[in-house]
């Protein structure tokens, strides 16, 4: 059973001024045994490319979403406890046999069911991959990459606050700067679990950020405006004023308008929260330089050429092109293994 303990971290924070101090006097962590305390099967339609899905979910140097040894690993809160969840595909892309393992804690049947729902949501296991695959294969210039990424699902963050916290720090800064800020937030405001001498971190909760001092958030690298925006969102989520269920019930245009009214949230941030937090595939974040550059390269467009017409041609699935551009870039870097040729003929 997981044992929760605490340790004071003020001395460590004082010793390293580059790290932001935690608001709380205790930083909780858990220690779990190496053996799985629960496991199960995650059924999904073929094809399913687990590696590609996880790679476009996570960013480089991600402290929460881990991909290693052909397994996806993540710490998930189970009430007051923490559990390390691992997912692997013991089958193939065309005949997936997806299994999950829970390490740590003493999870009840209800807790395991909740973990399974989270994994299905994050990895897009309930999506039908055929329409998405068809729409990218139908574009001649994307077909080779589409075949290599066959089975990649558009992932989403585990909850609404995590989506905001993975968008706000990246506003108007470089990718590396945004990654560093999120990493500091995770280190200072998230709990962690230790297994086999390694530390696996959970993403900070909305409650932890809602209770944080602004100066503590700023020392993680956030500007005043971003710190205030992130804390405002955290408090709105904690109070129930802002909820995943509420946003999910809205049309995309209403959801965009609602999010755009939040302090520090503009069209790009609102679109990205909907796309990566709620998997609204009819949204493509406007002006996303990285995604547009990657997509332009895949479509062999001349520098400066507009993608507006191309995006419009994908209709309510244009948001998938955002993930497709990320996947194409990772594929070119060798961080995603290309899917083998399909073992089953599909209509064109």
Coordinates of C-alpha atoms in Angstrom, one line a residue:
X1 CA 0.0 0.0 0.0
X2 CA 1.2 3.5 -0.8
X3 CA 2.6 5.4 2.1
X4 CA 2.2 9.2 2.1
X5 CA 4.9 11.1 3.8
X6 CA 6.0 14.7 3.8
X7 CA 9.3 16.6 3.9
X8 CA 10.2 20.2 4.4
X9 CA 11.5 21.8 1.2
X10 CA 12.2 25.4 2.3
X11 CA 15.9 24.9 2.7
X12 CA 16.2 23.3 -0.7
X13 CA 14.3 26.2 -2.3
X14 CA 16.5 28.7 -0.5
X15 CA 19.7 26.9 -1.6
X16 CA 18.7 27.1 -5.2
X17 CA 17.2 30.5 -6.1
X18 CA 16.5 29.4 -9.6
X19 CA 13.7 27.2 -8.3
X20 CA 10.4 28.7 -7.2
X21 CA 9.4 28.1 -3.6
X22 CA 6.4 26.0 -2.9
X23 CA 3.6 27.8 -1.1
X24 CA 3.1 24.9 1.3
X25 CA 5.4 23.9 4.1
X26 CA 5.2 20.2 3.1
X27 CA 5.7 18.5 -0.2
X28 CA 4.0 15.2 -0.2
X29 CA 5.1 12.1 -2.0
X30 CA 4.5 8.4 -2.2
X31 CA 6.5 5.3 -2.4
X32 CA 5.2 2.3 -4.3
X33 CA 6.3 -1.3 -4.8
X34 CA 7.4 -2.4 -8.2
X35 CA 4.7 -5.0 -8.7
X36 CA 1.4 -4.2 -10.3
X37 CA -1.5 -4.1 -7.8
X38 CA -4.1 -4.1 -10.6
X39 CA -4.2 -4.5 -14.3
X40 CA -6.7 -4.7 -17.1
X41 CA -7.3 -4.5 -20.9
X42 CA -8.2 -1.3 -22.8
X43 CA -10.2 -2.3 -25.9
X44 CA -10.0 -0.1 -28.9
X45 CA -10.5 -0.2 -32.7
X46 CA -7.6 -0.9 -35.1
X47 CA -5.4 0.6 -36.1
X48 CA -3.9 2.1 -32.9
X49 CA -0.4 3.6 -32.8
X50 CA 0.3 4.0 -29.1
X51 CA 3.8 5.5 -29.5
X52 CA 2.6 8.2 -31.9
X53 CA -0.3 9.0 -29.7
X54 CA 1.8 9.5 -26.6
X55 CA 4.5 11.4 -28.4
X56 CA 2.2 14.1 -29.6
X57 CA 0.6 14.2 -26.2
X58 CA 3.8 15.0 -24.4
X59 CA 6.5 17.6 -25.0
X60 CA 10.3 17.2 -24.7
X61 CA 11.5 17.0 -21.1
X62 CA 8.0 16.2 -19.9
X63 CA 8.0 15.3 -16.3
X64 CA 4.5 13.9 -16.2
X65 CA 3.8 12.0 -19.4
X66 CA 6.6 9.4 -19.8
X67 CA 7.3 7.2 -22.8
X68 CA 10.0 4.5 -22.3
X69 CA 10.5 0.9 -23.0
X70 CA 7.4 0.9 -25.3
X71 CA 5.3 1.9 -22.4
X72 CA 3.3 5.1 -21.5
X73 CA 3.7 5.9 -17.8
X74 CA 1.9 8.6 -15.8
X75 CA 1.2 9.3 -12.1
X76 CA -2.5 9.7 -11.4
X77 CA -4.1 10.9 -8.2
X78 CA -6.6 8.4 -6.6
X79 CA -8.2 10.4 -3.9
X80 CA -5.4 11.1 -1.3
X81 CA -3.2 8.5 -2.8
X82 CA -1.0 8.4 -5.9
X83 CA -0.7 5.5 -8.4
X84 CA 1.7 5.0 -11.2
X85 CA -0.2 3.8 -14.3
X86 CA 1.5 2.1 -17.2
X87 CA 0.1 1.3 -20.7
X88 CA 1.5 -1.0 -23.4
X89 CA 0.3 -2.5 -26.6
X90 CA 1.1 -6.2 -26.5
X91 CA -0.4 -6.7 -29.9
X92 CA 0.3 -4.7 -33.1
X93 CA -1.0 -1.5 -34.7
X94 CA -3.5 -3.5 -36.8
X95 CA -4.4 -5.9 -34.0
X96 CA -4.0 -3.9 -30.7
X97 CA -4.0 -5.7 -27.4
X98 CA -3.7 -2.7 -25.0
X99 CA -3.1 -3.4 -21.4
X100 CA -2.8 -1.1 -18.3
X101 CA -1.0 -1.8 -15.0
X102 CA -1.4 0.1 -11.7
X103 CA 1.5 0.3 -9.4
X104 CA 1.1 1.6 -5.9
X105 CA -1.8 2.3 -3.6
X106 CA -4.6 -0.1 -2.8
X107 CA -7.1 0.8 -5.5
X108 CA -10.7 -0.2 -5.1
X109 CA -12.8 -1.5 -8.1
X110 CA -14.3 2.0 -8.4
X111 CA -10.8 3.6 -8.5
X112 CA -9.6 1.2 -11.1
X113 CA -12.7 2.0 -13.2
X114 CA -11.9 5.7 -12.9
X115 CA -8.3 5.2 -13.9
X116 CA -9.5 3.3 -17.0
X117 CA -11.8 6.1 -17.9
X118 CA -9.0 8.6 -17.6
X119 CA -6.7 6.5 -19.9
X120 CA -9.4 6.0 -22.5
X121 CA -10.0 9.8 -22.5
X122 CA -6.3 10.8 -22.7
X123 CA -5.4 8.3 -25.4
X124 CA -8.6 8.7 -27.5
X125 CA -9.4 5.0 -27.3
X126 CA -13.1 5.5 -28.0
X127 CA -12.5 7.3 -31.3
X128 CA -13.1 5.7 -34.6
X129 CA -9.7 6.1 -36.3
X130 CA -11.0 5.4 -39.9
X131 CA -12.5 8.9 -40.7
X132 CA -9.4 10.7 -39.4
X133 CA -7.1 8.3 -41.4
X134 CA -9.2 8.7 -44.5
X135 CA -9.1 12.5 -44.4
X136 CA -5.3 12.8 -44.3
X137 CA -4.7 10.0 -46.7
X138 CA -7.0 11.6 -49.2
X139 CA -4.6 14.6 -49.4
X140 CA -1.9 13.4 -51.9
X141 CA 0.9 15.4 -50.3
X142 CA 0.1 14.0 -46.8
X143 CA -0.4 10.4 -47.8
X144 CA 3.1 9.1 -47.0
X145 CA 3.2 10.7 -43.6
X146 CA -0.4 9.6 -43.0
X147 CA 0.6 6.0 -43.6
X148 CA 3.6 6.2 -41.3
X149 CA 1.4 7.7 -38.5
X150 CA -1.4 5.2 -39.2
X151 CA -3.4 4.7 -36.0
X152 CA -2.3 7.9 -34.2
X153 CA -5.2 9.2 -32.1
X154 CA -5.6 12.9 -31.2
X155 CA -4.8 12.8 -27.4
X156 CA -6.1 15.2 -24.8
X157 CA -4.9 16.3 -21.3
X158 CA -6.3 14.5 -18.3
X159 CA -8.4 17.4 -17.1
X160 CA -9.4 20.9 -17.9
X161 CA -7.0 22.6 -15.5
X162 CA -4.1 20.6 -16.9
X163 CA -5.0 21.9 -20.4
X164 CA -4.9 25.5 -19.2
X165 CA -1.7 25.0 -17.4
X166 CA -0.1 23.6 -20.5
X167 CA -1.3 26.5 -22.6
X168 CA -0.9 29.7 -20.5
X169 CA 2.9 29.3 -19.9
X170 CA 3.5 29.0 -23.7
X171 CA 1.9 32.3 -24.6
X172 CA 4.3 34.5 -26.6
X173 CA 7.5 32.6 -25.5
X174 CA 9.6 30.0 -27.1
X175 CA 8.8 26.3 -26.8
X176 CA 11.8 25.7 -24.6
X177 CA 10.9 28.6 -22.3
X178 CA 7.3 27.3 -22.0
X179 CA 8.5 23.8 -21.3
X180 CA 10.9 25.1 -18.5
X181 CA 8.1 27.0 -16.8
X182 CA 5.7 24.0 -16.8
X183 CA 8.5 21.8 -15.5
X184 CA 9.0 24.2 -12.5
X185 CA 5.3 24.3 -11.8
X186 CA 5.2 20.5 -11.8
X187 CA 8.3 20.3 -9.5
X188 CA 7.1 22.8 -7.0
X189 CA 3.4 22.3 -6.9
X190 CA 2.9 18.7 -7.8
X191 CA 3.2 15.6 -5.7
X192 CA 5.4 12.7 -6.7
X193 CA 5.8 9.0 -6.4
X194 CA 9.0 7.1 -6.0
X195 CA 9.6 3.6 -7.5
X196 CA 12.8 1.8 -7.8
X197 CA 14.8 4.8 -6.9
X198 CA 13.1 6.9 -9.5
X199 CA 10.7 9.9 -9.1
X200 CA 7.5 10.1 -11.1
X201 CA 5.6 13.3 -10.8
X202 CA 1.9 14.1 -10.9
X203 CA 0.6 17.2 -12.5
X204 CA -0.3 20.0 -10.0
X205 CA -4.0 20.1 -9.1
X206 CA -6.2 23.2 -9.6
X207 CA -6.4 23.4 -5.8
X208 CA -2.7 23.6 -5.4
X209 CA -2.4 26.5 -7.9
X210 CA -5.6 28.2 -6.5
X211 CA -4.0 28.4 -3.1
X212 CA -0.6 29.5 -4.4
X213 CA 0.9 33.0 -3.8
X214 CA 1.5 35.0 -6.9
X215 CA 5.1 35.5 -6.1
X216 CA 5.6 31.8 -5.9
X217 CA 4.0 31.3 -9.3
X218 CA 6.1 34.2 -10.7
X219 CA 9.3 32.5 -9.5
X220 CA 8.5 29.6 -11.7
X221 CA 8.9 31.9 -14.6
X222 CA 5.4 33.2 -15.2
X223 CA 4.8 36.9 -15.8
X224 CA 2.4 38.8 -13.5
X225 CA -0.4 38.5 -16.1
X226 CA 0.2 34.8 -16.7
X227 CA 0.4 34.0 -13.0
X228 CA -2.8 35.9 -12.3
X229 CA -4.5 34.2 -15.3
X230 CA -3.5 30.7 -14.2
X231 CA -4.6 31.2 -10.6
X232 CA -7.9 32.8 -11.7
X233 CA -8.6 29.7 -13.9
X234 CA -7.6 27.4 -11.0
X235 CA -9.9 29.2 -8.6
X236 CA -12.8 29.2 -11.2
X237 CA -12.4 25.4 -11.6
X238 CA -12.2 24.8 -7.9
X239 CA -15.3 26.8 -7.3
X240 CA -17.2 25.1 -10.1
X241 CA -17.7 28.3 -12.0
X242 CA -15.7 26.8 -14.8
X243 CA -16.0 23.1 -15.5
X244 CA -15.2 20.5 -18.2
X245 CA -18.8 19.4 -18.3
X246 CA -20.1 23.0 -18.7
X247 CA -17.7 23.8 -21.6
X248 CA -18.4 20.4 -23.2
X249 CA -22.1 21.1 -23.3
X250 CA -21.5 24.3 -25.4
X251 CA -21.2 24.7 -29.1
X252 CA -17.6 25.3 -30.3
X253 CA -18.4 29.0 -31.0
X254 CA -19.9 29.5 -27.5
X255 CA -17.1 27.7 -25.8
X256 CA -14.5 29.8 -27.6
X257 CA -16.4 33.0 -26.6
X258 CA -16.6 31.8 -23.0
X259 CA -12.9 31.0 -22.7
X260 CA -11.9 34.1 -24.5
X261 CA -13.6 36.2 -21.8
X262 CA -11.3 34.7 -19.1
X263 CA -8.4 37.0 -18.0
X264 CA -5.3 36.4 -20.0
X265 CA -7.0 34.0 -22.5
X266 CA -7.1 35.0 -26.2
X267 CA -8.2 33.2 -29.4
X268 CA -5.1 31.1 -29.6
X269 CA -5.2 29.9 -26.0
X270 CA -9.0 29.3 -26.1
X271 CA -8.7 27.3 -29.3
X272 CA -5.8 25.2 -27.9
X273 CA -7.6 24.5 -24.6
X274 CA -10.6 23.2 -26.6
X275 CA -8.4 21.2 -29.0
X276 CA -6.0 19.7 -26.4
X277 CA -8.2 19.7 -23.4
X278 CA -11.6 18.7 -24.9
X279 CA -10.5 17.2 -28.2
X280 CA -12.7 19.6 -30.3
X281 CA -11.3 18.6 -33.7
X282 CA -13.2 21.4 -35.5
X283 CA -10.7 23.9 -34.0
X284 CA -7.3 24.7 -35.3
X285 CA -5.4 27.3 -33.1
X286 CA -5.1 30.5 -35.1
X287 CA -1.5 31.7 -35.7
X288 CA 0.2 28.6 -34.1
X289 CA 3.6 29.2 -35.7
X290 CA 5.0 25.7 -35.0
X291 CA 1.9 23.8 -36.2
X292 CA 1.6 26.0 -39.3
X293 CA 5.3 25.6 -40.2
X294 CA 5.2 21.9 -39.7
X295 CA 2.0 21.5 -41.8
X296 CA 3.4 23.8 -44.6
X297 CA 6.5 21.6 -44.8
X298 CA 4.4 18.4 -45.0
X299 CA 2.2 19.9 -47.7
X300 CA 5.3 21.2 -49.6
X301 CA 4.0 24.8 -49.7
X302 CA 6.2 27.7 -50.6
X303 CA 7.4 29.9 -47.8
X304 CA 4.7 32.4 -46.7
X305 CA 1.9 30.5 -48.5
X306 CA -1.5 30.6 -46.8
X307 CA -2.9 27.4 -45.3
X308 CA -6.4 28.9 -44.9
X309 CA -7.9 27.1 -47.9
X310 CA -6.2 23.8 -47.0
X311 CA -7.4 23.9 -43.4
X312 CA -10.9 24.8 -44.5
X313 CA -11.0 21.7 -46.8
X314 CA -10.6 19.4 -43.8
X315 CA -13.8 20.8 -42.3
X316 CA -14.7 19.7 -38.8
X317 CA -11.6 17.5 -38.6
X318 CA -9.1 20.3 -39.3
X319 CA -7.9 20.1 -35.6
X320 CA -6.4 16.7 -36.4
X321 CA -4.0 18.5 -38.6
X322 CA -2.5 20.1 -35.5
X323 CA -1.6 16.7 -34.1
X324 CA -0.6 15.5 -37.6
X325 CA 1.9 18.3 -37.9
X326 CA 3.4 17.5 -34.5
X327 CA 3.6 13.8 -35.4
X328 CA 5.2 14.5 -38.8
X329 CA 7.9 16.5 -37.1
X330 CA 8.6 13.8 -34.5
X331 CA 8.6 11.2 -37.2
X332 CA 11.3 13.1 -39.1
X333 CA 13.4 13.3 -35.9
X334 CA 13.1 9.5 -35.4
X335 CA 11.1 9.9 -32.2
X336 CA 8.1 8.0 -33.7
X337 CA 8.6 4.7 -35.5
X338 CA 6.7 4.5 -38.7
X339 CA 3.7 2.1 -38.8
X340 CA 4.3 -0.9 -41.0
X341 CA 2.2 -1.5 -44.1
X342 CA -1.4 -2.4 -43.2
X343 CA -2.2 -6.0 -42.8
X344 CA -5.8 -5.4 -43.9
X345 CA -7.0 -3.8 -47.1
X346 CA -9.2 -0.8 -46.6
X347 CA -11.4 0.9 -49.2
X348 CA -10.0 4.1 -50.8

